[in-house]
Short mmCIF file of C-alpha atoms and ligand atoms in Angstrom, two decimals:
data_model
loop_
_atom_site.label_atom_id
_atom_site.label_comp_id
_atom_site.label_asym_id
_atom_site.label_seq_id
_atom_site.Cartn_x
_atom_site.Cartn_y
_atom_site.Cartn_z
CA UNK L 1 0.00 0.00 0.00
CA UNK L 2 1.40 3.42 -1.23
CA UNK L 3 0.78 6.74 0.45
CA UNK L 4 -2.67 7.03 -1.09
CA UNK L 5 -3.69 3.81 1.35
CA UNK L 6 -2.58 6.07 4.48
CA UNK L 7 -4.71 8.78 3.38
CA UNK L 8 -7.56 6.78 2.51
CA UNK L 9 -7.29 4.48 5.44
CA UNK L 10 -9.23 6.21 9.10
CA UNK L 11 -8.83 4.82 12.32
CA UNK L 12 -12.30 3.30 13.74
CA UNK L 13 -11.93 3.46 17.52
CA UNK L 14 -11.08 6.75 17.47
CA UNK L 15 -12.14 7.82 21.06
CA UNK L 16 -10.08 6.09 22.54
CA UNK L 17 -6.42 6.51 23.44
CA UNK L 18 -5.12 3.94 20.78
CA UNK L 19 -7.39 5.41 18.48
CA UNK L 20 -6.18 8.87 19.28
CA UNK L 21 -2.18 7.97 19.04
CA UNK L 22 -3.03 5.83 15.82
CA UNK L 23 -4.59 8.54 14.43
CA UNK L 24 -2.01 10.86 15.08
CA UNK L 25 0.70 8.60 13.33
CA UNK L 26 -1.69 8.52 10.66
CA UNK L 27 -1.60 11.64 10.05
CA UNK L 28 1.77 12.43 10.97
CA UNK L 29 2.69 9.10 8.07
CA UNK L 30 0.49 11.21 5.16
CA UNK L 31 2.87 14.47 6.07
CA UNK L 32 5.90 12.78 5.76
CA UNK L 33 4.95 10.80 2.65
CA UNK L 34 5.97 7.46 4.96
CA UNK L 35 6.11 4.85 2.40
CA UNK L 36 3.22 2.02 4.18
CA UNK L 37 6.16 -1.00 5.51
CA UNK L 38 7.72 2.10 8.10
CA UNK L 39 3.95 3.05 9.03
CA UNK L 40 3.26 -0.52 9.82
CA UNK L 41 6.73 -1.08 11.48
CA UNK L 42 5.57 2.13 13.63
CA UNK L 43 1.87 1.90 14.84
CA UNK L 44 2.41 -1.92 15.77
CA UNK L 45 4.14 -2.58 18.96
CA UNK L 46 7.37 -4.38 19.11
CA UNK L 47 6.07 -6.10 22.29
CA UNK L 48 2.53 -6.20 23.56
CA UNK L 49 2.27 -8.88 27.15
CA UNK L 50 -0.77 -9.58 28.92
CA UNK L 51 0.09 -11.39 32.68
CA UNK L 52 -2.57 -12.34 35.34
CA UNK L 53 -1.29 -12.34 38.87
CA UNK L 54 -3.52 -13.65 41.80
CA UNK L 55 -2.03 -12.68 45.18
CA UNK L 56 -3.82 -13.26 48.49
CA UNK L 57 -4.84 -9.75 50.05
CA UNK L 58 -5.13 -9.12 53.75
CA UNK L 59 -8.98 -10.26 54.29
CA UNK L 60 -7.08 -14.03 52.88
CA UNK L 61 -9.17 -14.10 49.57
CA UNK L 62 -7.09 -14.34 46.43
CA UNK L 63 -7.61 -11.59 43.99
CA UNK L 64 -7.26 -12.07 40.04
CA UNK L 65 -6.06 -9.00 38.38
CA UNK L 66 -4.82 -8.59 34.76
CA UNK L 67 -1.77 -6.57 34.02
CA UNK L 68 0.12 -5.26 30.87
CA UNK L 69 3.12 -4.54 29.60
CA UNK L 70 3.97 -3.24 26.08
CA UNK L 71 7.23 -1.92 24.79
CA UNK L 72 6.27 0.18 21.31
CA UNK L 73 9.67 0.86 20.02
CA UNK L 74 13.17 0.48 20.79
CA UNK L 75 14.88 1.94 17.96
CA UNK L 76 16.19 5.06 20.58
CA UNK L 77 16.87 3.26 23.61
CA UNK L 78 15.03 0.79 26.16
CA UNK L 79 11.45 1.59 26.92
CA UNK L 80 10.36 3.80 29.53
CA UNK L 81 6.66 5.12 30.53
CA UNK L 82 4.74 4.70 33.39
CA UNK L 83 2.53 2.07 35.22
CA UNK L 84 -1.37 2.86 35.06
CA UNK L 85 -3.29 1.44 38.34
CA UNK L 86 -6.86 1.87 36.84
CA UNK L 87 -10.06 -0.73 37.43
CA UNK L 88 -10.77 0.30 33.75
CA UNK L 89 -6.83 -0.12 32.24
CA UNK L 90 -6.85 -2.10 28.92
CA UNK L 91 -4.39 -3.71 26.63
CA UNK L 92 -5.67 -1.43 24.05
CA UNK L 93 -5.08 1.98 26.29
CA UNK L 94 -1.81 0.87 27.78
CA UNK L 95 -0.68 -0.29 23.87
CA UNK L 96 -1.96 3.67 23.14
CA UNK L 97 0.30 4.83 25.76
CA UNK L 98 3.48 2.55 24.77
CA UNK L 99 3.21 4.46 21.37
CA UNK L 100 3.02 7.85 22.67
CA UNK L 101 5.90 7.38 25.19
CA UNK L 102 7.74 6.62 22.05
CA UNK L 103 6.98 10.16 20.57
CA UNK L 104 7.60 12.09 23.81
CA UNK L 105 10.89 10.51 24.66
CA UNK L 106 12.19 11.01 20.95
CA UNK L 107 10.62 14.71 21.02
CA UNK L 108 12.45 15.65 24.03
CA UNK L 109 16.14 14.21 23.69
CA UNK L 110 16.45 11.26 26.13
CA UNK L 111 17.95 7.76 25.13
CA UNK L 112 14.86 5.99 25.60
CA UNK L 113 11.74 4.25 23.45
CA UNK L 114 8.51 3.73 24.30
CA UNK L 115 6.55 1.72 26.99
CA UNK L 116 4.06 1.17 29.00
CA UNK L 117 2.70 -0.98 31.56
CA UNK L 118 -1.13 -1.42 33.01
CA UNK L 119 -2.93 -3.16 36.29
CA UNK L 120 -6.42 -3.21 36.15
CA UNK L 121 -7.54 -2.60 39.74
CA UNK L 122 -8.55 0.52 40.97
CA UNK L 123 -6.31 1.78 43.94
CA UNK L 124 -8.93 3.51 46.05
CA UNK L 125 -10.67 0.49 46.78
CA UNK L 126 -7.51 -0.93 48.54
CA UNK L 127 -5.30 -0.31 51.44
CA UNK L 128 -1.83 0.56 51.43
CA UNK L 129 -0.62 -2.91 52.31
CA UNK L 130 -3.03 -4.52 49.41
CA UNK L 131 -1.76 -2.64 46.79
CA UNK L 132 1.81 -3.12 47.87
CA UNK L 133 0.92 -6.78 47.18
CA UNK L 134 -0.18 -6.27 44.30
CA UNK L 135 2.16 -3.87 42.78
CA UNK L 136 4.79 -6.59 44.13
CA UNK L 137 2.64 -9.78 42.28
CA UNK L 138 2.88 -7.67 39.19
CA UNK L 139 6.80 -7.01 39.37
CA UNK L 140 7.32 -10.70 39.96
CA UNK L 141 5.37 -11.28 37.03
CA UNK L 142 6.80 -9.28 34.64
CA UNK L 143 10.41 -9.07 35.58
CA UNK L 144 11.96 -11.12 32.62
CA UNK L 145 10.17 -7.78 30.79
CA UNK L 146 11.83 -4.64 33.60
CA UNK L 147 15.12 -3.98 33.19
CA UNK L 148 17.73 -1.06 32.42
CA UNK L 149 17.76 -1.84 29.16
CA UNK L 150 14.55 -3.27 28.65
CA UNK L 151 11.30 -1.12 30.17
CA UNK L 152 12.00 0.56 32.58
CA UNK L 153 8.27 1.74 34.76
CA UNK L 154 7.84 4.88 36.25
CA UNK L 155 4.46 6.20 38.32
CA UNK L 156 1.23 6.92 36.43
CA UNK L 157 -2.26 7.48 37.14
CA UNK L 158 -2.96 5.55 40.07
CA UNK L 159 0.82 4.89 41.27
CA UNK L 160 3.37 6.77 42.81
CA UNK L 161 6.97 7.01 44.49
CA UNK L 162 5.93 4.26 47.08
CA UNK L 163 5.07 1.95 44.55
CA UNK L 164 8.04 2.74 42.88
CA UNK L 165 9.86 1.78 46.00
CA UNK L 166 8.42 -1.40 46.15
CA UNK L 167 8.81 -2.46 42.80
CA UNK L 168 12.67 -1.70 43.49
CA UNK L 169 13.38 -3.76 46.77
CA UNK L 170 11.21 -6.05 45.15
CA UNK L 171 13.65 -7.22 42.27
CA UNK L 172 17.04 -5.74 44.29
CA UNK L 173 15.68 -8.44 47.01
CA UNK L 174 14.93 -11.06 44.20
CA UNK L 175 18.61 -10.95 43.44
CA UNK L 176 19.35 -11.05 47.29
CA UNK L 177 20.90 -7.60 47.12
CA UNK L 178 20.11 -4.24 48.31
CA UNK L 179 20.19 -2.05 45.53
CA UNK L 180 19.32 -3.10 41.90
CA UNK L 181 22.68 -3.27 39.41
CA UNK L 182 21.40 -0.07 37.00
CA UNK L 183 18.49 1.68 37.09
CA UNK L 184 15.68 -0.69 37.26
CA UNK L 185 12.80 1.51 38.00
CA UNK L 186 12.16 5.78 38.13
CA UNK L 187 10.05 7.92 40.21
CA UNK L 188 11.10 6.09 43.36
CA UNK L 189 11.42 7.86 47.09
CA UNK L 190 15.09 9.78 46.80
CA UNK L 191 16.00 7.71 50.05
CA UNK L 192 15.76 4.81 48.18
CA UNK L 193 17.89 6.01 44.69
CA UNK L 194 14.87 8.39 43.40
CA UNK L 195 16.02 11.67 42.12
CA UNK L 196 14.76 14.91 43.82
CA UNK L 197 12.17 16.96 41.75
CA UNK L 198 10.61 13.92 39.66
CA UNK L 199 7.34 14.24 41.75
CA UNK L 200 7.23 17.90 40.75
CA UNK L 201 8.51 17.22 37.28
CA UNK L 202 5.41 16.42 35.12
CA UNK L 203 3.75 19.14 36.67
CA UNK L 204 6.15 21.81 36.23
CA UNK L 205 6.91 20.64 32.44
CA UNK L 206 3.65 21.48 31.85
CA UNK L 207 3.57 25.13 33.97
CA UNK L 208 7.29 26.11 31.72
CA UNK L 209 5.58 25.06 28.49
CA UNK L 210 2.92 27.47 29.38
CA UNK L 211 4.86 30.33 30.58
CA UNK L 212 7.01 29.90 26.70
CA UNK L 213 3.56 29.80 24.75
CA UNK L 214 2.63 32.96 27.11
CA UNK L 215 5.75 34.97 26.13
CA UNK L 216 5.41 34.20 22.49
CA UNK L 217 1.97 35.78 22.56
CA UNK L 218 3.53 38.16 24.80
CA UNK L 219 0.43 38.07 27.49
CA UNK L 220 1.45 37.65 31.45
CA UNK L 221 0.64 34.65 34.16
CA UNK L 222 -0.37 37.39 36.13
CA UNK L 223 -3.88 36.94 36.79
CA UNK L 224 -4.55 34.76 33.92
CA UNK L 225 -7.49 32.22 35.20
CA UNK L 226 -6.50 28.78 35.01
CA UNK L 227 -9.02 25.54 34.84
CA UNK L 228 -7.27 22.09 35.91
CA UNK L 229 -9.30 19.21 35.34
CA UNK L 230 -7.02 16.34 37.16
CA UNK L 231 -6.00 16.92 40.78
CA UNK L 232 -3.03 14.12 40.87
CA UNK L 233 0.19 14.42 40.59
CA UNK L 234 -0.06 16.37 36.95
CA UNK L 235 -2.59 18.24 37.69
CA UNK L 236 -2.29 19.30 41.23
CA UNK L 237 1.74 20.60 40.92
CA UNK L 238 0.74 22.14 38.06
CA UNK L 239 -1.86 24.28 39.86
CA UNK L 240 0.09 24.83 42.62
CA UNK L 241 3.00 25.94 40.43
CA UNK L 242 1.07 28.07 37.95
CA UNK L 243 -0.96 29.81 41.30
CA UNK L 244 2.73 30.62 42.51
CA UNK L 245 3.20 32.57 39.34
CA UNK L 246 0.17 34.46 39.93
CA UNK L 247 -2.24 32.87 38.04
CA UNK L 248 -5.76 31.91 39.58
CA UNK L 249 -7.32 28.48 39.35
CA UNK L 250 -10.84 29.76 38.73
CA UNK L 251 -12.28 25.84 38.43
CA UNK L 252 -10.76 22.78 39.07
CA UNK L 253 -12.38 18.92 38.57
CA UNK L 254 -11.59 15.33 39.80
CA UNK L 255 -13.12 11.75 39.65
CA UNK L 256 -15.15 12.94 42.20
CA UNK L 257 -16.28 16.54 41.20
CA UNK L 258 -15.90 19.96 39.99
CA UNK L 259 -15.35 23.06 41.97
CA UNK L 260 -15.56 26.70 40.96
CA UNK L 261 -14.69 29.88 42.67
CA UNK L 262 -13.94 33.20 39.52
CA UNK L 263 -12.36 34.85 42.37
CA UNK L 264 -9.61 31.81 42.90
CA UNK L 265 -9.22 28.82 44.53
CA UNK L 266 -7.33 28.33 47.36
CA UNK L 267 -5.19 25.25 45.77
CA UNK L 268 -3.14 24.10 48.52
CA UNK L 269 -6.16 24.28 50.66
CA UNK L 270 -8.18 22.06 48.03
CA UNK L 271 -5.86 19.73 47.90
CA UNK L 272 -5.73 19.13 51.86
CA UNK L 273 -8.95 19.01 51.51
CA UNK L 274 -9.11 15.95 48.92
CA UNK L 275 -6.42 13.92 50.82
CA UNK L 276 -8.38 14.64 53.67
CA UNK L 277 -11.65 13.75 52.58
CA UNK L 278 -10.81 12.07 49.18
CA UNK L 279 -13.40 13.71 47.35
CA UNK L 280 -14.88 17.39 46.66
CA UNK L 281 -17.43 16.98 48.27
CA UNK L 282 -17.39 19.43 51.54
CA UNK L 283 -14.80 21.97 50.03
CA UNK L 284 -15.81 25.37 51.32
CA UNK L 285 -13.24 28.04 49.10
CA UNK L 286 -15.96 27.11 45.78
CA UNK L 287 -19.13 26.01 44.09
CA UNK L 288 -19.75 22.43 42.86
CA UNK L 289 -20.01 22.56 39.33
CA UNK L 290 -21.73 20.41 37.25
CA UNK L 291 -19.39 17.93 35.38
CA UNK L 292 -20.49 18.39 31.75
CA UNK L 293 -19.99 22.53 32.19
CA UNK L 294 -16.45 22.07 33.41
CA UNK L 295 -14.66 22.14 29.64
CA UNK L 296 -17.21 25.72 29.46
CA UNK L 297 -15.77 27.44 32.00
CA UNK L 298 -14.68 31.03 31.60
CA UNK L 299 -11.14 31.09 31.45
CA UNK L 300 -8.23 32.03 29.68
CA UNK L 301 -6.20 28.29 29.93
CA UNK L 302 -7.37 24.89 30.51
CA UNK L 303 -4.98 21.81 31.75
CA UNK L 304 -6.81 18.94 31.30
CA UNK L 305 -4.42 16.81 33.79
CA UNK L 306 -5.88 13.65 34.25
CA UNK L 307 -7.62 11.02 31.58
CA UNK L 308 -7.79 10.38 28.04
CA UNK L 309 -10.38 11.19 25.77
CA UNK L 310 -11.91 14.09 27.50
CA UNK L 311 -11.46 16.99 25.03
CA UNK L 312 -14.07 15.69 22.22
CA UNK L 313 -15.88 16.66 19.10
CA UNK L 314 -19.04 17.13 21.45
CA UNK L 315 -17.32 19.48 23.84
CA UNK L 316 -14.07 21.29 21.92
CA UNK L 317 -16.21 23.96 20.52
CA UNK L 318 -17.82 24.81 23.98
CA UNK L 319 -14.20 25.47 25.10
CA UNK L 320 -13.03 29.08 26.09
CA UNK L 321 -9.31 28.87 27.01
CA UNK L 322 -7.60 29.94 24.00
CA UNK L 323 -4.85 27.99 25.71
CA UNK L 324 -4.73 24.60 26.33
CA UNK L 325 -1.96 22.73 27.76
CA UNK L 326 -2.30 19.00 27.83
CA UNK L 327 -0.76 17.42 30.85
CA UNK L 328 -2.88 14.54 30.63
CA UNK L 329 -1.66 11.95 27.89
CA UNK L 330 -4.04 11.58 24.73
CA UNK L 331 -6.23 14.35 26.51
CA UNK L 332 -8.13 15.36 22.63
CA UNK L 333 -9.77 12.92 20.24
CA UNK L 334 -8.88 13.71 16.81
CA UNK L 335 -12.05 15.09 16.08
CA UNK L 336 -12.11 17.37 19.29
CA UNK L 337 -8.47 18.29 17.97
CA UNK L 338 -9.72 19.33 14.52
CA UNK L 339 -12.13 21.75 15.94
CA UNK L 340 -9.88 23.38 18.26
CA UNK L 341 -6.99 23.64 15.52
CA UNK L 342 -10.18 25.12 13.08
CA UNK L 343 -10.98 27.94 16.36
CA UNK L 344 -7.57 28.37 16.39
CA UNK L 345 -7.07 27.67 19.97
CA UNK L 346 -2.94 27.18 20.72
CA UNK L 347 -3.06 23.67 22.00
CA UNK L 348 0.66 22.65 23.60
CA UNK L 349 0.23 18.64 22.79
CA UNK L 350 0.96 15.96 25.38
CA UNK L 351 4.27 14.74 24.05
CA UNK L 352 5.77 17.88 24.67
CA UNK L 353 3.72 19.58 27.65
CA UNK L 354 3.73 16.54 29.88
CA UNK L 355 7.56 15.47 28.83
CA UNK L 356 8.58 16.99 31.47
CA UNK L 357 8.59 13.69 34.23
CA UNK L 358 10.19 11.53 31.62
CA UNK L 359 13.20 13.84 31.21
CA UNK L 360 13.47 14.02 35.12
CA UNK L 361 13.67 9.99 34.87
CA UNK L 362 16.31 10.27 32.58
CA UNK L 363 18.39 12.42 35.21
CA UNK L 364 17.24 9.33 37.72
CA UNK L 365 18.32 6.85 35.31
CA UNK L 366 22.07 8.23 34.69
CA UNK L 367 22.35 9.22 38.38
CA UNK L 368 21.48 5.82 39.64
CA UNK L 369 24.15 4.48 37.12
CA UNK L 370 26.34 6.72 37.43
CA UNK L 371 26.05 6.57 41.69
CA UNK L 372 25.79 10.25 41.47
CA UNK L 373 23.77 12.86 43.59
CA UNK L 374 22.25 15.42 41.53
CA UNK L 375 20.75 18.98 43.61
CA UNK L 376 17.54 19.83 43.06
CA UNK L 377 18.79 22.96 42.08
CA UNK L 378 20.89 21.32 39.32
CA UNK L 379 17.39 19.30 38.03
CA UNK L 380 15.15 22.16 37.70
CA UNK L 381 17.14 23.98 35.78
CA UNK L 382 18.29 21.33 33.50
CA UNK L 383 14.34 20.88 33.20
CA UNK L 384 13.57 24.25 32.75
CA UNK L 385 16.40 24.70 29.74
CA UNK L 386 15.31 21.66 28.21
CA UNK L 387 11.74 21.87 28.09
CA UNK L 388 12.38 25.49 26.60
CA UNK L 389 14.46 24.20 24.45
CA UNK L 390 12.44 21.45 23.04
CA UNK L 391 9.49 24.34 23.02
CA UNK L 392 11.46 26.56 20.90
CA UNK L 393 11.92 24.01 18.33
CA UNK L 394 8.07 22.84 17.80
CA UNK L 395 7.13 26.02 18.12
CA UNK L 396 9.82 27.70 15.31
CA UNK L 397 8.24 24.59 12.49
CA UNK L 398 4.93 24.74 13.95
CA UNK L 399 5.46 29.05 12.20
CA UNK L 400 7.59 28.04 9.59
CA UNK L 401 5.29 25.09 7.99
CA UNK L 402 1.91 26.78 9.46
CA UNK L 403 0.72 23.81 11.18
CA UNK L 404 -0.67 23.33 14.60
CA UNK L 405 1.94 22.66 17.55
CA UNK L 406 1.04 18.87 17.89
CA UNK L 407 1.94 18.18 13.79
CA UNK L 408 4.75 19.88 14.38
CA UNK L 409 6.22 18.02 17.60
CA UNK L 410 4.92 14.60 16.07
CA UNK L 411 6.96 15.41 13.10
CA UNK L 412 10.05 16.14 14.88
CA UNK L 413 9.27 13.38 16.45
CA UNK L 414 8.76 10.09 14.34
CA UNK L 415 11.81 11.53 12.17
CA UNK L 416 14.04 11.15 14.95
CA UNK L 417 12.62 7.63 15.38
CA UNK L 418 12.98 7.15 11.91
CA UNK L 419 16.44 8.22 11.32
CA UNK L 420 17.65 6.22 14.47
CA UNK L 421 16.06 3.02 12.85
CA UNK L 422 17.96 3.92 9.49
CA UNK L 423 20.90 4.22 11.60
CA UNK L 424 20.81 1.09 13.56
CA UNK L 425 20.20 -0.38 9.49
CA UNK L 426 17.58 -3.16 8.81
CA UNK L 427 17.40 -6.23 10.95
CA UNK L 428 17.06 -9.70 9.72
P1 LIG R 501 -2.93 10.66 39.46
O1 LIG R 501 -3.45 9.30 39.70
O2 LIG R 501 -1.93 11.23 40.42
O3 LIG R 501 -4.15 11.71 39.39
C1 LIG R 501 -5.19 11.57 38.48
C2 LIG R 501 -6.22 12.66 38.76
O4 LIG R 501 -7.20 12.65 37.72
C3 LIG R 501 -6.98 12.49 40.06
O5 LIG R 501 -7.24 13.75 40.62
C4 LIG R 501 -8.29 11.83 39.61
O6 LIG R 501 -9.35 12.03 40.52
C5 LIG R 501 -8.52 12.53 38.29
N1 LIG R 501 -9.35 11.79 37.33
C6 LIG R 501 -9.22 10.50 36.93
N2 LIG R 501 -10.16 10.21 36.01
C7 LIG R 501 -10.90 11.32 35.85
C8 LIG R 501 -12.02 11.66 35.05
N3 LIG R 501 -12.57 10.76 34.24
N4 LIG R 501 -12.53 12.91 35.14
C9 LIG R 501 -11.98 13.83 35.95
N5 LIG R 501 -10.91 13.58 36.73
C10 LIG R 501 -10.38 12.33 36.69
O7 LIG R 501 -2.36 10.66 37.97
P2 LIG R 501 -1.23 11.58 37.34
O8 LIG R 501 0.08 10.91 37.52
O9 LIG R 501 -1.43 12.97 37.80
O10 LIG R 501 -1.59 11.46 35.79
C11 LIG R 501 -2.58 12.29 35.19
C12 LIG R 501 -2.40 12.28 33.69
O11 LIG R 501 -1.08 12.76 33.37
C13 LIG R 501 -2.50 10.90 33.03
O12 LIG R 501 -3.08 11.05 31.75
C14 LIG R 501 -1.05 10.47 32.91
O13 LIG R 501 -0.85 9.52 31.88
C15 LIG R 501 -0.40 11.80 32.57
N6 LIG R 501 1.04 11.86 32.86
C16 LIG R 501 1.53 11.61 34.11
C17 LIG R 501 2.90 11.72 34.34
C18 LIG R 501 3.50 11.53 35.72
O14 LIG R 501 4.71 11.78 35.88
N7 LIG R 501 2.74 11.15 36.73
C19 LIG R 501 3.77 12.04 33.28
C20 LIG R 501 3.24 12.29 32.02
C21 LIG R 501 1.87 12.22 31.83
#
């Protein structure tokens, strides 16, 4: 099949995050006239695992939960992306993922390809000590697939630094050692080899990528009002950062709720609040908000911070930011993304905004190898420099070829990719 079979041929499950990043490479394919083998070679997954692990939990009953692990594309480096703790997780979404980890860690300079890994379980419905278990039945499981220079996991929706931790003692004990040989595993607690700053990292990325698309259009944080849907780890540092700048967080929305206030939300409040309580409900500094008018609110930038598929053909033209600054992964449906592109609303796409953790684990990665101790002083700016840097140069072909940001940064993207796989020559 020539080119004229990419342009022909649409994605059908388009609302969903495979859909989305196969869609994207679609697209990406027609504008770099990639003949159909290379296409192929790219939107299928070198490695795509599917593991059941059944541990006992504390009650004594055995639990059976299915877990993921796919490794897009190696051509750069070993994999590296995140583990997703969802009850709703697929094959399909973690398989979306893999692919754009692939994108984001070519877009932003690190030595790495794609990957991703998925449990299906939902975290809030278990204590600390059950999903330790877990997380630990899942790293047994998929070991002969973790390694430096295989996948290496990092936290996601629904994990964080702890689990991190435990996936590390869990293969440094396997080996009846107390540190892993390399850098099995990023995002961990700094005690135990983490880095300091990766918590923060995602969520900054995102706050520097707005503050460069703010000076381009030479408007000022100051006072700009700021909608964050996602209170995690993305979405609540980025709030938090962007609120430190001035800005005001005039609505913000989680799994459990939306919350307005035009005059400003009290962020660090909020989020006491929801590790408090664990849900909206209750918060006195704002309104609830109905969750279908969040995407309407009045405001001049919108984050969406926390799942995928939320920015849609139904809701993008309801949208007022005229900034949006995706910290989520896979955030806009293609559809959703043509009608914002059509408004001509400046959309900073995932692999770039959100790139911002994965470059952090890279810092992680060579300090753990290295056995060096990095400041954090020494991190943010490194982070700060690079994500400008990366910025500048989506940004400067994004002008010069008159396409929207996220062509642009998949471009410079998949060539990289490409070229490295030219390099590396053809396999037998
Ligand atoms: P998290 O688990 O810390 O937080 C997720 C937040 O999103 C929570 O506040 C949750 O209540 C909310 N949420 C979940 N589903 C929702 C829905 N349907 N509607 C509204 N709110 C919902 O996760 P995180 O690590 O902050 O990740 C958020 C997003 O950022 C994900 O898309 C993830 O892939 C992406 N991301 C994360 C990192 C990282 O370093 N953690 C890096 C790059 C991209």
């Amino acid at each position: 099949m020539k080119q004229k079979g990419l342009n022909r041929m649409k994605t059908t499950v388009r609302a969903s995050i495979l859909g989305t990043a196969t869609e994207n490479l679609r697209q990406t394919a027609v504008r770099l006239k990639l003949p159909d083998g290379l296409f192929r070679k790219l939107v299928d997954p070198q490695e795509r695992v599917e593991m059941t692990v059944n541990p006992i939990l504390s009650n004594g009953k055995m639990i059976h939960v299915r877990t993921f692990l796919v490794r897009h594309n190696d051509a750069i480096g070993p994999s590296k992306g995140g583990i997703r703790m969802t009850g709703q997780v697929t094959l399909d979404d973690v398989t979306g993922l893999a692919m754009e980890m692939t994108w984001k860690c070519s877009l932003i300079g690190v030595p790495f390809g794609g990957g991703k890994a998925g449990i299906q379980c939902d975290p809030a419905t278990l204590n600390e000590a059950d999903k330790e278990t877990i997380i630990r039945s899942f790293t047994r499981g998929a070991r002969r697939h973790i390694g430096p220079e295989i996948y290496i996991p990092a936290p996601d929706m629904g994990t964080n630094q702890l689990d991190m931790g435990h996936i590390r003692d869990c293969i440094s004990y396997s080996e009846g050692i107390s540190i892993t040989k390399g850098c099995f595993v990023t995002g961990k607690p700094v005690i135990v080899g983490g880095i300091v700053g990766r918590t923060e990292a995602t969520g900054k990325g995102v706050v520097y990528s707005i503050k460069a698309a703010y000076d381009r259009q030479v408007k000022r944080l100051d006072g700009a009002r700021v909608a964050v849907q996602g209170m995690g780890n993305v979405g609540g540092i980025a709030a938090l950062e962007i609120a430190r700048l001035g800005a005001r967080i005039v609505a913000a929305e989680d799994i459990s709720g939306a919350i307005a206030n035009p005059a400003g939300l009290d962020v660090k409040a909020l989020l006491s609040h929801l590790k408090k309580a664990g849900s909206m409900k209750g918060f006195k500094g704002g309104k609830p908000l109905p969750v279908e008018r969040f995407f309407e609110t009045d405001c001049d930038i919108l984050i969406p911070a926390a799942a995928g598929s939320q920015i849609t053909a139904e809701n993008a033209g309801k949208i007022r930011a005229t900034l949006i600054a995706e910290g989520a992964n896979a955030p806009t449906t293609p559809e959703g993304d043509e009608i914002l592109n059509r408004r001509g609303v400046f959309v900073v796409p995932d692999i770039l905004c959100n790139a911002g953790g994965v470059f952090v684990s890279y810092l992680e990665y060579t300090q753990e190898t290295q056995r060096e101790q990095m400041t954090l002083q020494e991190v943010d700016r490194r982070l700060e420099e690079r994500m400008n840097e990366r910025f500048t140069e989506v940004f400067d072909r994004s002008r010069a070829k008159r396409i929207p940001m996220r062509f642009a940064a998949m471009d410079i993207a998949v060539r990289k990719v490409l070229e490295a796989t030219q390099a590396r020559g053809l396999l037998p």
